[in-house]
Amino acid sequence: MGPMRAAALAWGELRPGIAIEWSARPLSAFNDQPLEELARRYDLLVIDHPFVGTAAQTGCLAPLDELLPEPVLVERAADSVGRSHDSYSYAGRQWALAVDAACQVAVARDDLLARCAERAPETWEEVRVLAEALPQRVALPLYPTDAICSLLSLCASLGAAATDGDSFFSDTDAGEQALSLLAGLVPLLHGESLGFNPPRALDRMSDSDEIAYMPLVFGYTNYSRPDLARRTRLRFVDIPSAGQGPAGSVLGGAGLAVSSSSPLSAEAAAFAAWATSREAQAAVIFPAGGQPASRSAWLDPALDAASGGFFSGTRATIEAAYVRPRAAWWPRFQEEAGHAVARALRERERPASVAAVLERLYLRHRASSEV
């Protein structure tokens, strides 16, 4: 929330008389709280891109292509890192502007990793070898939201990305392979992995010597920046390859959206356009601890140095990241599927059985949109 508050203060200096007050919500609410509920209460919203299908279905957000000049949207698209901008486009409309860019990346404690490896793993086989060599020192956030994201990343990495088509797994064999890979790692992982979300896992990795490496975790530059890092700075790197390079990581990030019921929609859209400009991303968002969605910022050598190499270390991953389905029913499915995957990993269920459960959940939620 720091970057948004900094942007609000800077905007107030540019537009005297305009005050923007932000309310924070938990990370879990960012992923799961109904968008319609938020849009009734606020003018501006920070949203996750899978919710744009809900926006299109309910009309709770104002299409930004109706509020902003076309050249602004063209410029944001051209300066987007990976598919950050495109992820908020749905059903022919632009529902938000990318203000933060993130995806699942890998992270290493080089001082701990050096005890048995010359570098961070570059393949999933190397991840397993490392986990066997350093028992309980490799971690993977597997809280339900992160468990499903890791599964989705692995499926996409194997060339079988989930879509909103007729089946959850576009390739059932690849889906079971991804589940088997996760299940095989769990006994070797840090004992709290099933309860970790990214901030908890990164805090533990930075503040203790318990974790040497994580192959999939949403990255945050405040763990690698010399000026913001906690006890020990972490080094973020590209995800391991499943055969196609560092491809398929689940895209995250955040977008600025405008409520369709706001009486100040024009002013709110103007702020969103300014906060996502390459100038504000570099001069306001990043210095306040933010993670720009501007590709110019990711390519800036000074910002890369200030981020401890975060941008250069993970750029290949975010440029090849996977955008989740954005149909209106997807967020609810993802929530339930996350609990199913986390439970299956905890209870050591067979991958084929888990795949069948996920397929049933998927078909039920998809069918609900056709009623």
Short mmCIF file of C-alpha atoms in Angstrom, two decimals:
data_model
loop_
_atom_site.label_atom_id
_atom_site.label_comp_id
_atom_site.label_asym_id
_atom_site.label_seq_id
_atom_site.Cartn_x
_atom_site.Cartn_y
_atom_site.Cartn_z
CA MET A 1 0.00 0.00 0.00
CA GLY A 2 3.02 2.29 0.43
CA PRO A 3 3.43 2.92 -3.32
CA MET A 4 -0.24 3.84 -3.71
CA ARG A 5 -0.10 6.22 -0.78
CA ALA A 6 3.04 7.82 -2.21
CA ALA A 7 1.30 8.17 -5.56
CA ALA A 8 -1.73 9.74 -3.87
CA LEU A 9 0.47 12.35 -2.19
CA ALA A 10 2.26 13.14 -5.45
CA TRP A 11 -1.05 13.39 -7.30
CA GLY A 12 -2.34 15.79 -4.66
CA GLU A 13 0.57 18.10 -5.43
CA LEU A 14 -0.22 17.94 -9.13
CA ARG A 15 -3.97 18.36 -8.60
CA PRO A 16 -4.46 20.60 -5.54
CA GLY A 17 -7.82 19.98 -3.91
CA ILE A 18 -7.91 16.31 -4.88
CA ALA A 19 -7.41 13.90 -1.99
CA ILE A 20 -7.03 10.14 -2.38
CA GLU A 21 -7.29 7.94 0.71
CA TRP A 22 -6.41 4.26 0.48
CA SER A 23 -7.75 1.42 2.63
CA ALA A 24 -5.66 -1.74 2.86
CA ARG A 25 -7.06 -5.29 2.79
CA PRO A 26 -5.38 -8.63 3.51
CA LEU A 27 -3.61 -10.52 0.73
CA SER A 28 -6.25 -13.26 0.94
CA ALA A 29 -9.01 -10.71 0.39
CA PHE A 30 -7.16 -9.36 -2.66
CA ASN A 31 -7.44 -12.83 -4.18
CA ASP A 32 -10.93 -13.76 -3.00
CA GLN A 33 -13.10 -10.78 -1.96
CA PRO A 34 -16.05 -10.19 -4.34
CA LEU A 35 -15.31 -7.34 -6.73
CA GLU A 36 -18.92 -6.12 -6.82
CA GLU A 37 -18.82 -5.56 -3.07
CA LEU A 38 -15.69 -3.41 -3.30
CA ALA A 39 -16.93 -1.42 -6.29
CA ARG A 40 -19.98 -0.28 -4.34
CA ARG A 41 -17.75 1.21 -1.62
CA TYR A 42 -14.80 2.78 -3.44
CA ASP A 43 -14.02 5.02 -6.41
CA LEU A 44 -10.62 3.47 -7.14
CA LEU A 45 -9.72 -0.18 -6.69
CA VAL A 46 -6.55 -2.25 -6.89
CA ILE A 47 -7.57 -5.57 -8.45
CA ASP A 48 -6.21 -8.93 -9.58
CA HIS A 49 -6.67 -9.57 -13.32
CA PRO A 50 -8.78 -12.78 -13.02
CA PHE A 51 -11.61 -10.54 -11.80
CA VAL A 52 -12.04 -8.67 -15.09
CA GLY A 53 -14.53 -11.31 -16.24
CA THR A 54 -16.65 -10.39 -13.23
CA ALA A 55 -16.36 -6.74 -14.22
CA ALA A 56 -17.55 -7.51 -17.74
CA GLN A 57 -20.46 -9.62 -16.48
CA THR A 58 -21.69 -7.32 -13.72
CA GLY A 59 -20.72 -3.87 -15.01
CA CYS A 60 -19.26 -2.96 -11.62
CA LEU A 61 -16.18 -1.36 -13.15
CA ALA A 62 -16.03 1.47 -15.67
CA PRO A 63 -14.30 0.51 -18.95
CA LEU A 64 -11.19 2.68 -19.06
CA ASP A 65 -11.34 2.82 -22.85
CA GLU A 66 -14.40 5.03 -22.33
CA LEU A 67 -12.65 7.30 -19.83
CA LEU A 68 -9.14 7.67 -21.24
CA PRO A 69 -7.81 8.75 -24.65
CA GLU A 70 -6.76 5.91 -26.93
CA PRO A 71 -3.10 7.09 -27.09
CA VAL A 72 -2.82 6.55 -23.32
CA LEU A 73 -3.92 2.92 -23.63
CA VAL A 74 -1.66 2.36 -26.64
CA GLU A 75 1.31 3.73 -24.70
CA ARG A 76 0.59 1.56 -21.64
CA ALA A 77 0.35 -1.53 -23.84
CA ALA A 78 3.63 -0.72 -25.59
CA ASP A 79 5.44 -0.18 -22.28
CA SER A 80 4.02 -3.22 -20.50
CA VAL A 81 6.37 -5.85 -19.08
CA GLY A 82 5.12 -9.16 -20.37
CA ARG A 83 1.34 -9.38 -20.55
CA SER A 84 0.73 -7.15 -17.55
CA HIS A 85 -1.38 -4.63 -19.48
CA ASP A 86 -3.08 -7.21 -21.66
CA SER A 87 -4.19 -9.22 -18.63
CA TYR A 88 -6.71 -6.47 -17.77
CA SER A 89 -8.22 -6.48 -21.27
CA TYR A 90 -11.30 -8.65 -21.61
CA ALA A 91 -14.36 -8.82 -23.86
CA GLY A 92 -13.01 -5.96 -25.94
CA ARG A 93 -12.65 -3.52 -23.03
CA GLN A 94 -9.83 -2.32 -20.79
CA TRP A 95 -10.93 -2.81 -17.16
CA ALA A 96 -7.76 -1.70 -15.36
CA LEU A 97 -4.24 -0.40 -15.91
CA ALA A 98 -1.30 -2.42 -14.63
CA VAL A 99 0.36 -0.56 -11.77
CA ASP A 100 2.36 -3.49 -10.36
CA ALA A 101 3.92 -6.45 -12.17
CA ALA A 102 4.64 -9.79 -10.54
CA CYS A 103 4.69 -13.49 -11.26
CA GLN A 104 5.97 -16.63 -9.63
CA VAL A 105 9.77 -16.59 -9.71
CA ALA A 106 12.53 -18.47 -7.88
CA VAL A 107 14.57 -17.10 -4.97
CA ALA A 108 17.89 -18.10 -3.45
CA ARG A 109 20.01 -17.51 -0.37
CA ASP A 110 23.40 -17.77 -2.06
CA ASP A 111 25.27 -18.15 1.22
CA LEU A 112 23.25 -21.25 2.12
CA LEU A 113 22.99 -22.61 -1.41
CA ALA A 114 26.77 -22.56 -1.83
CA ARG A 115 27.09 -25.43 0.65
CA CYS A 116 26.10 -27.96 -2.01
CA ALA A 117 25.45 -26.16 -5.31
CA GLU A 118 27.34 -23.80 -7.57
CA ARG A 119 24.16 -22.07 -8.77
CA ALA A 120 20.41 -22.04 -8.37
CA PRO A 121 18.59 -24.94 -10.07
CA GLU A 122 17.70 -24.41 -13.71
CA THR A 123 15.48 -27.49 -14.13
CA TRP A 124 12.94 -29.26 -11.95
CA GLU A 125 15.18 -32.31 -11.76
CA GLU A 126 17.87 -30.08 -10.28
CA VAL A 127 15.30 -28.77 -7.77
CA ARG A 128 14.66 -32.32 -6.59
CA VAL A 129 18.39 -33.06 -6.35
CA LEU A 130 18.89 -29.91 -4.28
CA ALA A 131 15.94 -30.76 -2.01
CA GLU A 132 17.47 -34.19 -1.38
CA ALA A 133 20.89 -32.68 -0.68
CA LEU A 134 19.46 -30.01 1.64
CA PRO A 135 16.50 -31.67 3.42
CA GLN A 136 13.98 -29.17 4.74
CA ARG A 137 16.04 -26.27 3.33
CA VAL A 138 14.02 -25.96 0.09
CA ALA A 139 10.58 -24.45 0.55
CA LEU A 140 7.50 -23.86 -1.58
CA PRO A 141 4.53 -21.75 -0.41
CA LEU A 142 1.58 -24.17 -0.55
CA TYR A 143 -1.17 -22.25 1.23
CA PRO A 144 -4.27 -23.02 -0.91
CA THR A 145 -4.02 -19.92 -3.11
CA ASP A 146 -0.35 -20.62 -3.77
CA ALA A 147 -0.82 -24.37 -4.18
CA ILE A 148 -3.15 -23.88 -7.14
CA CYS A 149 -0.91 -21.19 -8.60
CA SER A 150 2.09 -23.52 -8.42
CA LEU A 151 0.10 -26.26 -10.12
CA LEU A 152 -1.01 -23.85 -12.85
CA SER A 153 2.59 -22.69 -13.36
CA LEU A 154 3.83 -26.25 -13.68
CA CYS A 155 1.08 -27.20 -16.13
CA ALA A 156 1.85 -24.15 -18.28
CA SER A 157 5.58 -24.89 -18.06
CA LEU A 158 4.87 -28.39 -19.38
CA GLY A 159 3.03 -26.90 -22.36
CA ALA A 160 -0.44 -27.70 -21.00
CA ALA A 161 -1.67 -24.34 -19.71
CA ALA A 162 -5.16 -24.31 -18.19
CA THR A 163 -7.73 -22.38 -20.21
CA ASP A 164 -11.48 -21.87 -19.89
CA GLY A 165 -12.12 -24.60 -22.46
CA ASP A 166 -13.93 -27.90 -22.11
CA SER A 167 -11.51 -29.37 -19.55
CA PHE A 168 -9.35 -28.02 -16.74
CA PHE A 169 -6.29 -29.91 -17.94
CA SER A 170 -5.65 -29.30 -21.63
CA ASP A 171 -3.43 -32.40 -21.34
CA THR A 172 -4.39 -34.82 -18.55
CA ASP A 173 -1.01 -36.58 -18.58
CA ALA A 174 0.78 -33.25 -18.12
CA GLY A 175 -1.62 -32.32 -15.34
CA GLU A 176 -0.92 -35.54 -13.46
CA GLN A 177 2.80 -35.07 -14.08
CA ALA A 178 2.61 -31.61 -12.48
CA LEU A 179 0.70 -33.01 -9.49
CA SER A 180 3.22 -35.84 -9.14
CA LEU A 181 6.10 -33.38 -9.18
CA LEU A 182 4.54 -31.33 -6.37
CA ALA A 183 3.61 -34.41 -4.37
CA GLY A 184 7.12 -35.83 -4.71
CA LEU A 185 8.69 -32.64 -3.42
CA VAL A 186 6.48 -32.14 -0.37
CA PRO A 187 8.24 -34.70 1.91
CA LEU A 188 11.57 -33.00 1.16
CA LEU A 189 10.40 -29.43 1.72
CA HIS A 190 10.61 -27.18 4.76
CA GLY A 191 8.07 -28.49 7.25
CA GLU A 192 5.92 -25.36 7.17
CA SER A 193 5.58 -25.17 3.39
CA LEU A 194 1.93 -26.26 3.42
CA GLY A 195 1.11 -23.25 5.60
CA PHE A 196 3.35 -20.72 3.89
CA ASN A 197 2.10 -17.89 1.72
CA PRO A 198 4.79 -15.85 -0.11
CA PRO A 199 5.32 -13.11 2.51
CA ARG A 200 5.59 -15.63 5.37
CA ALA A 201 8.00 -17.80 3.42
CA LEU A 202 10.14 -14.86 2.31
CA ASP A 203 10.20 -13.44 5.84
CA ARG A 204 11.42 -16.79 7.16
CA MET A 205 14.02 -17.07 4.41
CA SER A 206 15.36 -13.59 5.08
CA ASP A 207 15.16 -13.58 8.88
CA SER A 208 16.57 -17.06 9.58
CA ASP A 209 18.92 -19.58 7.99
CA GLU A 210 16.21 -22.20 7.50
CA ILE A 211 15.53 -21.82 3.76
CA ALA A 212 18.15 -21.83 1.00
CA TYR A 213 15.92 -21.88 -2.07
CA MET A 214 12.34 -21.66 -3.33
CA PRO A 215 11.50 -22.62 -6.93
CA LEU A 216 8.10 -20.87 -7.14
CA VAL A 217 7.07 -17.83 -5.13
CA PHE A 218 5.58 -14.48 -6.04
CA GLY A 219 8.52 -12.08 -5.97
CA TYR A 220 8.78 -8.82 -4.05
CA THR A 221 11.67 -6.43 -4.63
CA ASN A 222 11.66 -5.27 -1.01
CA TYR A 223 13.42 -8.54 -0.12
CA SER A 224 16.29 -7.88 -2.53
CA ARG A 225 16.76 -4.11 -2.34
CA PRO A 226 19.79 -2.92 -0.39
CA ASP A 227 17.70 -0.16 1.22
CA LEU A 228 14.57 -2.21 2.02
CA ALA A 229 15.80 -5.76 2.61
CA ARG A 230 15.22 -7.43 5.96
CA ARG A 231 17.97 -9.30 7.84
CA THR A 232 19.46 -10.97 4.77
CA ARG A 233 18.94 -9.86 1.18
CA LEU A 234 17.49 -12.48 -1.15
CA ARG A 235 18.33 -13.02 -4.81
CA PHE A 236 15.42 -13.55 -7.19
CA VAL A 237 16.04 -15.58 -10.35
CA ASP A 238 14.11 -17.20 -13.19
CA ILE A 239 11.98 -20.26 -12.46
CA PRO A 240 13.27 -23.77 -13.23
CA SER A 241 12.53 -25.12 -16.68
CA ALA A 242 10.24 -28.05 -17.37
CA GLY A 243 11.69 -28.30 -20.87
CA GLN A 244 10.77 -24.95 -22.43
CA GLY A 245 12.93 -22.51 -20.51
CA PRO A 246 11.58 -20.29 -17.71
CA ALA A 247 8.08 -20.23 -19.22
CA GLY A 248 4.60 -20.65 -17.80
CA SER A 249 4.85 -18.83 -14.48
CA VAL A 250 1.49 -17.59 -13.22
CA LEU A 251 1.23 -13.85 -13.80
CA GLY A 252 0.17 -11.82 -10.78
CA GLY A 253 0.56 -8.10 -10.19
CA ALA A 254 -2.15 -5.54 -9.64
CA GLY A 255 -4.22 -3.14 -11.70
CA LEU A 256 -5.89 0.18 -11.00
CA ALA A 257 -9.61 0.11 -11.79
CA VAL A 258 -12.47 2.60 -11.47
CA SER A 259 -15.89 1.83 -10.03
CA SER A 260 -18.74 2.32 -12.49
CA SER A 261 -20.80 3.88 -9.70
CA SER A 262 -18.19 6.49 -8.81
CA PRO A 263 -19.26 10.12 -9.23
CA LEU A 264 -15.56 10.93 -9.70
CA SER A 265 -14.79 8.36 -12.40
CA ALA A 266 -13.03 10.84 -14.71
CA GLU A 267 -10.69 12.02 -11.96
CA ALA A 268 -10.08 8.45 -10.78
CA ALA A 269 -9.20 7.36 -14.32
CA ALA A 270 -6.85 10.32 -14.70
CA PHE A 271 -5.01 9.24 -11.56
CA ALA A 272 -4.78 5.65 -12.81
CA ALA A 273 -3.32 6.86 -16.11
CA TRP A 274 -0.73 9.01 -14.35
CA ALA A 275 0.28 6.37 -11.77
CA THR A 276 0.90 3.83 -14.54
CA SER A 277 2.90 6.20 -16.75
CA ARG A 278 6.55 5.30 -17.22
CA GLU A 279 7.56 8.51 -15.45
CA ALA A 280 5.49 7.90 -12.32
CA GLN A 281 6.38 4.21 -12.26
CA ALA A 282 10.09 5.04 -12.12
CA ALA A 283 10.03 8.23 -10.03
CA VAL A 284 7.20 7.53 -7.56
CA ILE A 285 6.08 3.88 -7.51
CA PHE A 286 9.51 2.23 -7.41
CA PRO A 287 11.13 4.54 -4.81
CA ALA A 288 8.13 3.92 -2.53
CA GLY A 289 8.78 0.18 -2.61
CA GLY A 290 6.59 -0.70 -5.58
CA GLN A 291 7.23 -3.12 -8.40
CA PRO A 292 6.55 -1.30 -11.67
CA ALA A 293 4.55 -2.76 -14.53
CA SER A 294 6.44 -0.46 -16.91
CA ARG A 295 8.88 -2.35 -19.10
CA SER A 296 11.03 0.79 -19.23
CA ALA A 297 11.51 0.50 -15.47
CA TRP A 298 12.43 -3.18 -15.73
CA LEU A 299 15.08 -2.32 -18.34
CA ASP A 300 16.51 0.64 -16.41
CA PRO A 301 20.02 -0.31 -15.17
CA ALA A 302 19.81 2.10 -12.22
CA LEU A 303 16.50 0.65 -11.03
CA ASP A 304 17.81 -2.87 -11.54
CA ALA A 305 20.82 -2.10 -9.36
CA ALA A 306 18.56 -0.51 -6.76
CA SER A 307 16.41 -3.67 -6.76
CA GLY A 308 19.40 -5.93 -6.15
CA GLY A 309 19.16 -7.34 -9.68
CA PHE A 310 15.53 -8.36 -9.27
CA PHE A 311 14.45 -7.09 -12.71
CA SER A 312 17.29 -8.60 -14.75
CA GLY A 313 17.16 -11.79 -12.68
CA THR A 314 13.49 -12.50 -13.38
CA ARG A 315 12.68 -10.66 -16.61
CA ALA A 316 12.76 -13.77 -18.81
CA THR A 317 10.20 -15.38 -16.49
CA ILE A 318 7.73 -12.51 -16.48
CA GLU A 319 8.03 -11.98 -20.23
CA ALA A 320 6.95 -15.62 -20.70
CA ALA A 321 4.37 -15.69 -17.89
CA TYR A 322 0.97 -17.33 -18.17
CA VAL A 323 -2.30 -15.39 -17.86
CA ARG A 324 -5.00 -17.31 -16.01
CA PRO A 325 -8.53 -17.58 -17.40
CA ARG A 326 -10.59 -14.49 -16.58
CA ALA A 327 -14.15 -15.74 -16.99
CA ALA A 328 -16.49 -14.59 -14.21
CA TRP A 329 -16.65 -18.07 -12.64
CA TRP A 330 -12.86 -18.58 -12.52
CA PRO A 331 -12.03 -16.83 -9.18
CA ARG A 332 -14.46 -19.02 -7.26
CA PHE A 333 -13.17 -22.14 -8.99
CA GLN A 334 -9.57 -21.16 -8.26
CA GLU A 335 -10.39 -20.68 -4.57
CA GLU A 336 -11.98 -24.13 -4.24
CA ALA A 337 -9.32 -25.80 -6.37
CA GLY A 338 -6.60 -24.32 -4.18
CA HIS A 339 -8.09 -25.93 -1.09
CA ALA A 340 -8.43 -29.24 -2.96
CA VAL A 341 -4.77 -29.21 -4.06
CA ALA A 342 -3.47 -28.17 -0.63
CA ARG A 343 -5.53 -30.89 1.06
CA ALA A 344 -4.35 -33.50 -1.45
CA LEU A 345 -0.69 -32.61 -0.87
CA ARG A 346 -1.17 -32.71 2.90
CA GLU A 347 -2.95 -36.07 2.82
CA ARG A 348 -0.72 -37.62 0.12
CA GLU A 349 -3.58 -38.34 -2.29
CA ARG A 350 -2.83 -40.00 -5.62
CA PRO A 351 -2.28 -37.52 -8.50
CA ALA A 352 -4.89 -39.25 -10.68
CA SER A 353 -7.50 -38.88 -7.92
CA VAL A 354 -6.64 -35.21 -7.41
CA ALA A 355 -6.84 -34.58 -11.15
CA ALA A 356 -10.33 -36.11 -11.19
CA VAL A 357 -11.46 -33.91 -8.29
CA LEU A 358 -10.17 -30.79 -10.01
CA GLU A 359 -11.88 -31.75 -13.26
CA ARG A 360 -15.22 -32.17 -11.50
CA LEU A 361 -14.83 -28.82 -9.74
CA TYR A 362 -13.90 -27.16 -12.99
CA LEU A 363 -16.86 -28.56 -14.93
CA ARG A 364 -19.28 -27.60 -12.15
CA HIS A 365 -18.09 -24.00 -12.03
CA ARG A 366 -17.92 -23.67 -15.78
CA ALA A 367 -21.45 -25.04 -16.13
CA SER A 368 -22.70 -22.49 -13.60
CA SER A 369 -21.94 -19.73 -16.11
CA GLU A 370 -24.22 -21.34 -18.66
CA VAL A 371 -27.29 -21.47 -16.39
#
